[in-house]
Structures are given as C-alpha cells and as structure tokens.
Amino acid sequence: IGLGLPALLRQQAAAEASRARARSVLIVFLTGAASHHDTFDMKPLAMLDYRGPFTPVDTNVPGIQITELYPRLSQCADRYALLRSVAHNAGGHPAGSLRVLGGDPASADKPTPTYPDWMSIASYLRHNPAQQIPNYVAINPVDRYDSFRIAGPAYLGPSYEPFKVTGNPDAPAFSVPNVGLKDEVGKRRLNERSELRRKIDRMRRDIDQTGLMRAFDNFDAQALRLLASPEAARAFDLSQEPDKLRDRYGRNRWGQQCLMARRLVEAGVDIVATEFDGPLCGRVANWDDHAVNHNVFEGLKHRCPFYDQAVAALIEDLFDRGLDRRVMVVVTGEFGRTPKISHSPSTGKGVASAKKGTMQPGRDHWPRATSILFAGGGIPAGEVIGSTNSRGEDAKDRVVGRDDFLATIYHHLEIDADHLALADFAGRPIPVLANGTPIRGLTRRRD
C-alpha cells in the first residue's frame, strides 16, 4: 500500500544551499564523445589524415567557423560560446564521464562513481519540499555506459537520483508515468491510500526518536503533489506545444527530448539532463566512432542533422522566451577524439558502418582536447574561448580542467563550491571542488 515515488523523492530537507532558485542548467550529454575535429574545432590546413572530409563554414559571427554539418547552429552562433581548450587524462568512457560530470581525479575506469556528479549535488543543495515538480529531471538519463555507471549521487545516496523519463517522447503513445493523475476518482483513491499509510505509520512515528518518520511524511507529501499536480502534468505534456514548434525541434527522439527539457526549465526545474544516444547515432547507438564501430564520417553525416536541429531550436527557443539569462545550456561529451584518422576493418554492417571486414575510417578516444558548447546563463555569446594546436592534438591557450568546468556550472547556480564539503559514507567531509576557477568568458554578465 506504500507509494512508489517517495523513495525517489526522499531528499534531505536541511541542506546548505544557495536559494537563487531561478537559475537552471540544462545539459545535453553526447555519450561516447563527439569528434571536436569534425564539428567545432576544424583544422582545414592540417594534413589530410588529420582534417577529414568536411568543410568549415562561416557562422553569423565574423571570424567563427564550424562544420558544414551544423547549418542551423552556424546561423545562431551569436547566441552561444564555444570552449575549445578542455583537457584531462581520463581516456576511458567511464573515467572520462566521471571526470567531466563529477570531477573524479582517477584516470582509470571504475564500475560506479566514487564522487557524486554535479547534477546530484545541485539537487541535494536545492531541495525544496514544497516544489510541485522534482528539481532534477533526466530525460533519457545520463547514467550508464555499457555495464559501467558514469553518473550518480554516490555517497549522497539514491534519494538524489533524478526523476527519470525514459522512452521516446516523439512516440504517439508516449506518456510520463506517475505524473498528474487526470481523473478525480484516481486522485481520491490515491489520497485514501496515503491516509491509510499514515495511519499505519502513526504508531511508529509516535515512538520515533530520530525524526525519520516525520521525514517520510514530507516525502509522501511531495510524491502526492507530483502525482496529483496539474502543473507537473502540463510541464511534461508535449501536446501543449504547437505542431510548428515541435517540428522546429525535429519530430524525433532528440528533438522532443530537448523540447521537454525546455518546458521543464521554464516550469522551474533546476537541473535537466538529457542524453543523445540510440538509433539516431548509428549502428552502435552512441558517438564512439572507432573504425571498428562506425565509419566516423558516415556516422557524423547520419546523426548531425538531428543534433543540429534539436540544439539550435533549443537555444533559439530559450532566447525567444527570455529564458537565456537564467537557464544555462551545456552540450558536451566525456572527451574528444583522435586528431589523426585511423583505419580498421568494420565489425558489422549497419547504419554508418560497412559490412564486416571492410576497412573504414575512425577516430579513437582523446582526452587531451575537446570542445564544449555553452549557451544562455547570461554569458557573453558569439565568442570562442581557448584553442588547440594546429592539428587539434592539445589544448594550448587558456587550458581548462575538470574543476574549472564544474566551477563554472556551480557559479551559474550560485553554489559556493569553493567553501563546500559534503560528508561521505564514513562521515568525512569531501570538498565539492578540489580546485577550480569559473572560466573567464563563461560567467554571467553584470545585470
């Protein structure tokens, strides 16, 4: 007779937090890692075995060029900034993801996170028991690479997992479970069951010396609000959007994920994470463009139109709605890909991959340089920050590490990460940031 949602929403009410709740971050994660060489940091003067087949094109900002694969993003470059000098030394997908999302200093892969990711930390600090909608929502969650967990709350506990939305938002029968009961009979029955639950728990609550049962009451109340809230139902309901806008984002999984993300931050959700993977990526369903997996260039030609349309529409929509100062968009993967093109026999025929045994080009893991897109958050736009060397091998100007990247996100959320430590499972205080400075050029302009 217990509700299923309280476990998801069981969050500690007394947390040291910034209360500037208007600010949000929306992260689009490219699991497997996109090639910086073929997208935002092209090297047209490099040797042929480095530069690839794509042509850089001018954007609407003089002096900034990006790949021809992103025609829509090329026309809104005045609304985002590119960071081209991110570097670290974690070369595996799990380690690279844990480095970028949680600041884990380890360079070796590990099966589960040791440190909580920034999304979980922000959720912990921003918890508000009166909020109708969870403060951290993951649409196609950023959580796994094969059998490895690449994000999670670690020692903060499972209560700080996101509210997860799975499935394809573009599917005609898609719905988000456990949100916004539509019929009054269902709401009444839910309230009756909750009341019964409270009566059964009353005796234990009366003798409880820890306050835990009172906390359960708060969690149940939040779950009930989510289940019965018309505001929550509207926030997740894409049918509320005009067809023309849905078309603008793209009538596909990634486009509708981004549209739902925009609806959620507009409704007041603090943290929204969404992952671009699956069939739109090609045969192996991610951006891991080794030659054995994909023809890297065919893979990019297949998926980049979906990416370009969804991300450009998201940025433009946020600006058109006046959300660009309070909502920061971050688009990133775990690292870049090798500047020098490799060739290996394909392991299997499919979208963007030749039949088994066919030699095809690829790019491998490369943590020494990558590019990240930032938009909104009140940051100066139409700028490029940092650079790599002539072959795109190493960040060389204004090199940015993991803690600088995380410090920039915390700065936008007005979380004082420099002076914040959270207790691990043993009760030891663990600093949220080992060191790091918000990236100059990616912090909020003065109002």
Tab-separated table of C-alpha atoms in Angstrom:
chain	number	residue	atom	x	y	z
A	1	ILE	CA	0.000	0.000	0.000
A	2	GLY	CA	3.021	2.246	0.049
A	3	LEU	CA	3.539	4.791	-2.711
A	4	GLY	CA	6.296	4.086	-5.193
A	5	LEU	CA	7.510	7.653	-5.603
A	6	PRO	CA	8.561	8.607	-2.053
A	7	ALA	CA	11.765	6.584	-2.411
A	8	LEU	CA	12.585	8.644	-5.473
A	9	LEU	CA	11.854	11.911	-3.715
A	10	ARG	CA	13.260	11.112	-0.265
A	11	GLN	CA	15.615	14.035	-0.036
A	12	GLN	CA	17.112	15.721	2.964
A	13	ALA	CA	15.335	18.970	3.758
A	14	ALA	CA	18.096	20.567	5.806
A	15	ALA	CA	20.896	21.206	3.277
A	16	GLU	CA	23.328	24.073	2.983
A	17	ALA	CA	22.200	25.734	-0.207
A	18	SER	CA	22.085	28.729	-2.410
A	19	ARG	CA	18.482	29.833	-2.677
A	20	ALA	CA	18.728	31.573	-6.038
A	21	ARG	CA	16.192	29.090	-7.384
A	22	ALA	CA	15.556	30.955	-10.595
A	23	ARG	CA	18.785	29.707	-12.185
A	24	SER	CA	18.811	26.392	-14.039
A	25	VAL	CA	21.255	24.261	-16.013
A	26	LEU	CA	20.290	22.006	-18.916
A	27	ILE	CA	22.973	19.559	-20.012
A	28	VAL	CA	22.937	17.620	-23.283
A	29	PHE	CA	25.395	14.727	-22.994
A	30	LEU	CA	26.886	13.066	-26.080
A	31	THR	CA	27.726	9.673	-24.699
A	32	GLY	CA	30.676	8.089	-26.454
A	33	ALA	CA	32.188	11.501	-27.253
A	34	ALA	CA	31.912	13.557	-30.429
A	35	SER	CA	34.855	14.448	-32.637
A	36	HIS	CA	35.941	18.029	-31.961
A	37	HIS	CA	37.949	17.911	-35.200
A	38	ASP	CA	34.852	17.431	-37.376
A	39	THR	CA	32.471	19.782	-35.539
A	40	PHE	CA	33.596	22.852	-33.570
A	41	ASP	CA	37.409	22.865	-33.881
A	42	MET	CA	38.162	22.112	-37.508
A	43	LYS	CA	41.699	22.221	-38.879
A	44	PRO	CA	41.339	22.756	-42.640
A	45	LEU	CA	45.075	23.388	-43.096
A	46	ALA	CA	46.141	20.166	-41.395
A	47	MET	CA	47.301	17.128	-43.344
A	48	LEU	CA	44.621	15.001	-44.993
A	49	ASP	CA	44.928	12.189	-42.457
A	50	TYR	CA	44.008	14.691	-39.727
A	51	ARG	CA	41.485	17.089	-41.176
A	52	GLY	CA	38.768	14.765	-42.510
A	53	PRO	CA	36.365	15.397	-45.421
A	54	PHE	CA	34.134	18.134	-44.040
A	55	THR	CA	34.365	21.829	-44.861
A	56	PRO	CA	34.290	24.613	-42.248
A	57	VAL	CA	31.629	27.247	-42.889
A	58	ASP	CA	31.245	30.813	-41.701
A	59	THR	CA	28.762	31.441	-38.916
A	60	ASN	CA	26.724	34.582	-38.368
A	61	VAL	CA	29.588	35.815	-36.165
A	62	PRO	CA	32.546	37.088	-38.215
A	63	GLY	CA	35.655	35.015	-37.608
A	64	ILE	CA	33.935	31.949	-36.164
A	65	GLN	CA	33.695	28.852	-38.319
A	66	ILE	CA	32.154	25.460	-37.544
A	67	THR	CA	31.423	22.344	-39.558
A	68	GLU	CA	29.168	22.298	-42.602
A	69	LEU	CA	27.248	19.548	-40.774
A	70	TYR	CA	25.704	22.203	-38.470
A	71	PRO	CA	23.957	24.681	-40.791
A	72	ARG	CA	21.380	25.761	-38.198
A	73	LEU	CA	23.932	26.235	-35.450
A	74	SER	CA	26.038	28.274	-37.862
A	75	GLN	CA	23.181	30.782	-38.033
A	76	CYS	CA	22.806	31.269	-34.276
A	77	ALA	CA	26.459	31.462	-33.228
A	78	ASP	CA	25.715	34.875	-31.769
A	79	ARG	CA	23.742	33.049	-29.075
A	80	TYR	CA	26.344	30.596	-27.804
A	81	ALA	CA	30.015	30.374	-26.896
A	82	LEU	CA	32.488	27.639	-27.777
A	83	LEU	CA	35.108	26.420	-25.336
A	84	ARG	CA	37.845	24.676	-27.350
A	85	SER	CA	40.507	24.027	-24.713
A	86	VAL	CA	39.156	21.354	-22.343
A	87	ALA	CA	41.736	18.721	-21.411
A	88	HIS	CA	42.111	15.885	-18.908
A	89	ASN	CA	43.827	12.482	-18.729
A	90	ALA	CA	40.958	10.016	-18.280
A	91	GLY	CA	40.810	8.145	-21.576
A	92	GLY	CA	38.086	5.545	-20.954
A	93	HIS	CA	34.390	6.272	-21.331
A	94	PRO	CA	33.556	5.627	-17.644
A	95	ALA	CA	36.594	7.509	-16.298
A	96	GLY	CA	36.137	10.381	-18.747
A	97	SER	CA	32.462	10.731	-17.855
A	98	LEU	CA	33.149	10.598	-14.115
A	99	ARG	CA	35.866	13.218	-14.620
A	100	VAL	CA	33.638	15.654	-16.516
A	101	LEU	CA	30.409	15.115	-14.573
A	102	GLY	CA	31.779	14.608	-11.068
A	103	GLY	CA	35.382	15.786	-11.016
A	104	ASP	CA	36.741	12.338	-10.139
A	105	PRO	CA	40.554	12.648	-10.375
A	106	ALA	CA	41.095	8.942	-11.179
A	107	SER	CA	42.259	8.178	-14.718
A	108	ALA	CA	41.221	4.508	-14.617
A	109	ASP	CA	37.710	3.238	-15.288
A	110	LYS	CA	35.650	2.160	-12.302
A	111	PRO	CA	32.265	0.401	-12.206
A	112	THR	CA	30.435	3.014	-10.108
A	113	PRO	CA	31.019	6.644	-9.113
A	114	THR	CA	33.098	7.412	-6.047
A	115	TYR	CA	32.005	11.062	-6.053
A	116	PRO	CA	28.542	12.478	-6.744
A	117	ASP	CA	28.028	14.224	-10.056
A	118	TRP	CA	27.308	17.949	-10.138
A	119	MET	CA	23.639	17.326	-11.011
A	120	SER	CA	23.069	15.291	-7.837
A	121	ILE	CA	24.954	17.830	-5.720
A	122	ALA	CA	22.873	20.690	-7.090
A	123	SER	CA	19.707	18.669	-6.469
A	124	TYR	CA	20.813	17.986	-2.897
A	125	LEU	CA	21.526	21.634	-2.231
A	126	ARG	CA	18.431	22.933	-3.994
A	127	HIS	CA	15.896	20.558	-2.441
A	128	ASN	CA	12.584	22.289	-1.771
A	129	PRO	CA	9.867	20.087	-0.218
A	130	ALA	CA	7.149	22.485	-1.378
A	131	GLN	CA	8.098	22.270	-5.058
A	132	GLN	CA	5.440	20.696	-7.278
A	133	ILE	CA	7.967	19.260	-9.740
A	134	PRO	CA	11.250	17.466	-8.879
A	135	ASN	CA	14.241	19.779	-9.001
A	136	TYR	CA	16.324	17.295	-11.030
A	137	VAL	CA	14.850	15.528	-14.060
A	138	ALA	CA	16.701	13.277	-16.509
A	139	ILE	CA	15.118	12.750	-19.923
A	140	ASN	CA	16.824	9.648	-21.293
A	141	PRO	CA	19.107	9.624	-18.252
A	142	VAL	CA	22.847	10.208	-18.266
A	143	ASP	CA	23.704	7.188	-16.146
A	144	ARG	CA	25.436	4.265	-17.889
A	145	TYR	CA	27.998	3.268	-20.476
A	146	ASP	CA	27.563	-0.480	-21.044
A	147	SER	CA	27.835	-2.056	-17.574
A	148	PHE	CA	29.526	0.989	-16.018
A	149	ARG	CA	27.699	3.700	-14.114
A	150	ILE	CA	29.015	7.028	-15.404
A	151	ALA	CA	26.984	9.321	-13.131
A	152	GLY	CA	25.096	9.149	-9.887
A	153	PRO	CA	24.760	10.533	-6.370
A	154	ALA	CA	27.416	8.232	-4.803
A	155	TYR	CA	27.616	8.923	-1.048
A	156	LEU	CA	24.680	11.350	-1.157
A	157	GLY	CA	22.501	8.262	-1.522
A	158	PRO	CA	19.848	7.070	-4.003
A	159	SER	CA	17.397	9.718	-2.851
A	160	TYR	CA	19.277	12.156	-5.061
A	161	GLU	CA	18.816	10.208	-8.263
A	162	PRO	CA	16.888	12.246	-10.841
A	163	PHE	CA	13.248	11.774	-11.683
A	164	LYS	CA	13.792	9.676	-14.799
A	165	VAL	CA	11.853	9.989	-18.036
A	166	THR	CA	12.509	7.065	-20.363
A	167	GLY	CA	11.125	6.112	-23.738
A	168	ASN	CA	10.717	8.119	-26.911
A	169	PRO	CA	8.918	11.461	-26.399
A	170	ASP	CA	8.157	11.518	-30.123
A	171	ALA	CA	6.151	8.269	-29.974
A	172	PRO	CA	2.354	8.784	-30.333
A	173	ALA	CA	1.593	6.751	-27.186
A	174	PHE	CA	4.375	8.280	-25.069
A	175	SER	CA	3.490	9.344	-21.532
A	176	VAL	CA	5.390	10.052	-18.333
A	177	PRO	CA	4.267	7.670	-15.562
A	178	ASN	CA	3.447	8.811	-12.031
A	179	VAL	CA	2.777	12.405	-13.048
A	180	GLY	CA	-0.520	14.267	-12.973
A	181	LEU	CA	-3.371	11.823	-12.451
A	182	LYS	CA	-6.070	13.021	-14.814
A	183	ASP	CA	-9.259	11.639	-13.242
A	184	GLU	CA	-10.698	12.758	-9.941
A	185	VAL	CA	-11.509	9.187	-8.897
A	186	GLY	CA	-7.839	8.254	-9.205
A	187	LYS	CA	-6.825	11.280	-7.139
A	188	ARG	CA	-9.363	10.435	-4.446
A	189	ARG	CA	-8.184	6.822	-4.239
A	190	LEU	CA	-4.592	7.988	-4.042
A	191	ASN	CA	-5.418	10.277	-1.128
A	192	GLU	CA	-7.320	7.477	0.616
A	193	ARG	CA	-4.365	5.107	0.282
A	194	SER	CA	-1.994	7.752	1.521
A	195	GLU	CA	-4.183	8.376	4.547
A	196	LEU	CA	-4.221	4.648	5.282
A	197	ARG	CA	-0.441	4.604	5.018
A	198	ARG	CA	-0.197	7.475	7.501
A	199	LYS	CA	-2.483	5.700	9.988
A	200	ILE	CA	-0.410	2.517	9.818
A	201	ASP	CA	2.784	4.514	10.330
A	202	ARG	CA	1.404	6.664	13.138
A	203	MET	CA	2.400	4.357	15.962
A	204	ARG	CA	5.970	4.060	14.698
A	205	ARG	CA	6.119	7.806	14.209
A	206	ASP	CA	4.960	8.439	17.770
A	207	ILE	CA	7.818	6.406	19.206
A	208	ASP	CA	10.394	7.517	16.654
A	209	GLN	CA	13.293	9.366	18.262
A	210	THR	CA	15.175	10.265	15.085
A	211	GLY	CA	12.611	12.251	13.124
A	212	LEU	CA	12.857	9.749	10.263
A	213	MET	CA	9.141	9.002	10.136
A	214	ARG	CA	8.326	12.714	10.008
A	215	ALA	CA	10.663	12.944	7.060
A	216	PHE	CA	8.766	10.093	5.388
A	217	ASP	CA	5.596	12.137	5.775
A	218	ASN	CA	7.267	15.001	3.912
A	219	PHE	CA	8.456	12.696	1.150
A	220	ASP	CA	4.986	11.186	0.777
A	221	ALA	CA	3.506	14.661	0.517
A	222	GLN	CA	5.911	15.597	-2.243
A	223	ALA	CA	5.109	12.375	-4.102
A	224	LEU	CA	1.404	13.103	-3.804
A	225	ARG	CA	1.909	16.604	-5.160
A	226	LEU	CA	3.712	15.197	-8.176
A	227	LEU	CA	1.063	12.562	-8.818
A	228	ALA	CA	-1.857	14.937	-8.433
A	229	SER	CA	-0.333	18.180	-9.686
A	230	PRO	CA	-1.822	19.669	-12.849
A	231	GLU	CA	1.281	21.893	-13.081
A	232	ALA	CA	3.530	18.829	-13.261
A	233	ALA	CA	1.267	17.212	-15.824
A	234	ARG	CA	1.432	20.294	-18.034
A	235	ALA	CA	5.217	20.614	-17.737
A	236	PHE	CA	5.756	17.101	-19.105
A	237	ASP	CA	2.989	17.269	-21.727
A	238	LEU	CA	4.421	17.969	-25.186
A	239	SER	CA	0.949	18.087	-26.713
A	240	GLN	CA	0.666	21.540	-25.141
A	241	GLU	CA	3.139	22.797	-27.743
A	242	PRO	CA	2.019	23.881	-31.240
A	243	ASP	CA	2.888	21.493	-34.057
A	244	LYS	CA	5.010	24.161	-35.715
A	245	LEU	CA	7.320	24.363	-32.685
A	246	ARG	CA	7.524	20.590	-32.336
A	247	ASP	CA	8.516	20.431	-35.985
A	248	ARG	CA	11.150	23.104	-35.399
A	249	TYR	CA	12.858	20.907	-32.798
A	250	GLY	CA	12.553	17.834	-35.005
A	251	ARG	CA	9.976	15.077	-34.884
A	252	ASN	CA	12.419	12.582	-33.462
A	253	ARG	CA	13.648	11.453	-30.077
A	254	TRP	CA	16.407	14.039	-29.619
A	255	GLY	CA	14.297	16.947	-30.792
A	256	GLN	CA	11.435	16.122	-28.467
A	257	GLN	CA	13.806	15.436	-25.557
A	258	CYS	CA	15.113	18.987	-25.960
A	259	LEU	CA	11.619	20.421	-26.201
A	260	MET	CA	10.578	18.647	-22.997
A	261	ALA	CA	13.761	19.916	-21.344
A	262	ARG	CA	12.857	23.485	-22.291
A	263	ARG	CA	9.348	23.026	-20.870
A	264	LEU	CA	10.783	21.739	-17.602
A	265	VAL	CA	13.275	24.550	-17.011
A	266	GLU	CA	10.553	27.031	-17.910
A	267	ALA	CA	8.330	25.376	-15.283
A	268	GLY	CA	11.039	25.838	-12.637
A	269	VAL	CA	13.095	22.615	-12.675
A	270	ASP	CA	16.643	23.425	-11.563
A	271	ILE	CA	18.586	20.660	-13.326
A	272	VAL	CA	17.633	18.865	-16.534
A	273	ALA	CA	19.915	16.276	-18.114
A	274	THR	CA	19.334	14.551	-21.433
A	275	GLU	CA	21.480	12.130	-23.398
A	276	PHE	CA	21.802	11.860	-27.165
A	277	ASP	CA	22.236	8.176	-27.999
A	278	GLY	CA	20.256	5.337	-29.552
A	279	PRO	CA	19.331	4.646	-33.193
A	280	LEU	CA	19.852	8.266	-34.275
A	281	CYS	CA	23.575	7.732	-33.636
A	282	GLY	CA	24.035	4.798	-35.983
A	283	ARG	CA	24.924	1.135	-35.608
A	284	VAL	CA	26.391	1.122	-32.084
A	285	ALA	CA	23.924	3.726	-30.772
A	286	ASN	CA	26.437	6.263	-29.445
A	287	TRP	CA	29.184	8.693	-30.540
A	288	ASP	CA	32.042	6.206	-30.050
A	289	ASP	CA	33.370	6.418	-33.588
A	290	HIS	CA	36.170	3.869	-33.620
A	291	ALA	CA	36.657	2.430	-37.076
A	292	VAL	CA	35.562	-0.995	-35.815
A	293	ASN	CA	32.225	0.541	-34.749
A	294	HIS	CA	31.397	3.101	-37.414
A	295	ASN	CA	32.725	4.902	-40.380
A	296	VAL	CA	33.296	8.078	-38.347
A	297	PHE	CA	32.358	10.365	-41.215
A	298	GLU	CA	29.253	8.416	-42.239
A	299	GLY	CA	28.227	8.334	-38.581
A	300	LEU	CA	28.530	12.094	-38.287
A	301	LYS	CA	26.633	12.667	-41.532
A	302	HIS	CA	23.842	10.441	-40.218
A	303	ARG	CA	23.403	11.937	-36.757
A	304	CYS	CA	24.486	15.565	-37.055
A	305	PRO	CA	21.301	16.780	-38.807
A	306	PHE	CA	19.241	15.592	-35.799
A	307	TYR	CA	21.719	17.135	-33.354
A	308	ASP	CA	21.944	20.403	-35.282
A	309	GLN	CA	18.195	20.864	-35.483
A	310	ALA	CA	17.477	19.968	-31.847
A	311	VAL	CA	20.261	22.010	-30.224
A	312	ALA	CA	19.760	25.067	-32.455
A	313	ALA	CA	15.998	25.029	-31.794
A	314	LEU	CA	16.602	24.714	-28.049
A	315	ILE	CA	18.978	27.690	-27.982
A	316	GLU	CA	16.736	29.868	-30.142
A	317	ASP	CA	13.624	28.938	-28.164
A	318	LEU	CA	15.236	29.805	-24.835
A	319	PHE	CA	16.308	33.195	-26.170
A	320	ASP	CA	12.933	33.852	-27.804
A	321	ARG	CA	11.204	33.176	-24.466
A	322	GLY	CA	13.551	35.357	-22.464
A	323	LEU	CA	14.965	32.378	-20.549
A	324	ASP	CA	18.533	32.910	-21.712
A	325	ARG	CA	19.739	34.715	-18.595
A	326	ARG	CA	18.556	32.219	-16.018
A	327	VAL	CA	18.992	28.958	-17.978
A	328	MET	CA	22.459	27.767	-18.990
A	329	VAL	CA	22.725	25.098	-21.710
A	330	VAL	CA	25.831	22.898	-21.794
A	331	VAL	CA	26.475	20.423	-24.627
A	332	THR	CA	29.395	18.058	-24.084
A	333	GLY	CA	30.691	14.516	-24.158
A	334	GLU	CA	33.349	12.909	-21.986
A	335	PHE	CA	36.333	13.841	-24.201
A	336	GLY	CA	37.340	14.467	-27.816
A	337	ARG	CA	38.548	12.055	-30.477
A	338	THR	CA	41.952	11.417	-32.004
A	339	PRO	CA	43.056	14.098	-34.449
A	340	LYS	CA	44.754	11.514	-36.641
A	341	ILE	CA	42.331	9.294	-38.520
A	342	SER	CA	42.745	5.536	-38.047
A	343	HIS	CA	41.535	2.690	-40.262
A	344	SER	CA	40.306	-0.732	-39.158
A	345	PRO	CA	38.044	-3.450	-40.511
A	346	SER	CA	34.378	-2.997	-39.651
A	347	THR	CA	32.895	-5.408	-37.130
A	348	GLY	CA	29.447	-5.301	-38.663
A	349	LYS	CA	27.179	-3.778	-41.277
A	350	GLY	CA	24.598	-1.210	-40.240
A	351	VAL	CA	23.793	2.478	-40.280
A	352	ALA	CA	27.121	4.322	-40.840
A	353	SER	CA	29.131	1.089	-40.919
A	354	ALA	CA	30.174	-1.120	-43.831
A	355	LYS	CA	29.816	-4.888	-43.892
A	356	LYS	CA	32.097	-6.917	-41.630
A	357	GLY	CA	35.744	-6.830	-42.629
A	358	THR	CA	35.558	-3.673	-44.756
A	359	MET	CA	38.312	-1.176	-43.955
A	360	GLN	CA	36.807	2.110	-42.772
A	361	PRO	CA	37.989	5.310	-41.057
A	362	GLY	CA	37.550	6.122	-37.398
A	363	ARG	CA	38.736	8.345	-34.585
A	364	ASP	CA	39.607	6.975	-31.138
A	365	HIS	CA	39.451	8.357	-27.572
A	366	TRP	CA	41.276	11.649	-26.985
A	367	PRO	CA	41.024	13.393	-23.596
A	368	ARG	CA	43.808	15.890	-24.377
A	369	ALA	CA	41.429	18.234	-26.218
A	370	THR	CA	37.734	18.682	-26.813
A	371	SER	CA	35.116	21.403	-27.367
A	372	ILE	CA	32.063	22.272	-25.270
A	373	LEU	CA	29.136	24.481	-26.279
A	374	PHE	CA	27.651	26.897	-23.715
A	375	ALA	CA	24.526	28.973	-24.288
A	376	GLY	CA	22.373	31.171	-22.092
A	377	GLY	CA	23.172	31.705	-18.440
A	378	GLY	CA	23.701	35.386	-19.128
A	379	ILE	CA	27.161	34.661	-20.548
A	380	PRO	CA	28.716	36.677	-23.372
A	381	ALA	CA	27.827	34.888	-26.613
A	382	GLY	CA	29.349	34.802	-30.077
A	383	GLU	CA	32.785	34.034	-28.684
A	384	VAL	CA	35.409	31.298	-28.835
A	385	ILE	CA	37.400	30.600	-25.678
A	386	GLY	CA	40.709	28.770	-25.828
A	387	SER	CA	42.331	26.942	-28.716
A	388	THR	CA	44.219	23.816	-29.693
A	389	ASN	CA	47.398	23.414	-31.690
A	390	SER	CA	47.469	23.266	-35.496
A	391	ARG	CA	46.493	19.600	-35.619
A	392	GLY	CA	43.927	19.705	-32.814
A	393	GLU	CA	46.031	17.467	-30.595
A	394	ASP	CA	46.432	19.552	-27.449
A	395	ALA	CA	44.718	22.460	-25.758
A	396	LYS	CA	47.289	25.247	-25.844
A	397	ASP	CA	45.562	28.515	-24.975
A	398	ARG	CA	43.535	29.039	-21.797
A	399	VAL	CA	43.593	25.324	-20.953
A	400	VAL	CA	40.595	24.261	-18.858
A	401	GLY	CA	40.478	21.303	-16.469
A	402	ARG	CA	37.641	19.376	-14.879
A	403	ASP	CA	37.274	21.587	-11.806
A	404	ASP	CA	37.213	24.781	-13.868
A	405	PHE	CA	34.343	23.347	-15.908
A	406	LEU	CA	32.440	22.327	-12.762
A	407	ALA	CA	33.223	25.641	-11.052
A	408	THR	CA	31.591	27.437	-13.992
A	409	ILE	CA	28.369	25.467	-13.576
A	410	TYR	CA	28.308	25.969	-9.803
A	411	HIS	CA	28.988	29.682	-10.291
A	412	HIS	CA	25.933	29.995	-12.513
A	413	LEU	CA	23.808	28.188	-9.903
A	414	GLU	CA	25.233	30.456	-7.187
A	415	ILE	CA	26.607	27.487	-5.264
A	416	ASP	CA	29.690	28.453	-3.275
A	417	ALA	CA	31.588	25.284	-4.178
A	418	ASP	CA	34.941	26.671	-3.007
A	419	HIS	CA	33.779	26.511	0.595
A	420	LEU	CA	31.548	23.460	0.466
A	421	ALA	CA	32.259	19.903	1.618
A	422	LEU	CA	29.763	17.051	1.858
A	423	ALA	CA	30.030	14.047	4.188
A	424	ASP	CA	30.843	10.701	2.586
A	425	PHE	CA	29.673	7.294	3.846
A	426	ALA	CA	32.228	7.423	6.659
A	427	GLY	CA	31.197	10.930	7.676
A	428	ARG	CA	34.359	12.536	6.326
A	429	PRO	CA	33.930	15.950	4.693
A	430	ILE	CA	34.753	15.742	0.974
A	431	PRO	CA	35.254	19.050	-0.868
A	432	VAL	CA	32.886	19.550	-3.785
A	433	LEU	CA	35.807	21.052	-5.735
A	434	ALA	CA	39.472	20.150	-5.226
A	435	ASN	CA	40.388	23.376	-7.011
A	436	GLY	CA	38.960	25.251	-9.901
A	437	THR	CA	38.013	28.699	-11.086
A	438	PRO	CA	34.965	29.718	-13.128
A	439	ILE	CA	36.053	30.073	-16.736
A	440	ARG	CA	36.569	33.681	-17.746
A	441	GLY	CA	34.158	34.491	-20.542
A	442	LEU	CA	31.602	31.893	-19.412
A	443	THR	CA	30.311	33.652	-16.331
A	444	ARG	CA	27.258	35.822	-16.098
A	445	ARG	CA	27.467	39.372	-17.336
A	446	ARG	CA	26.531	42.110	-14.933
A	447	ASP	CA	22.797	42.875	-14.932
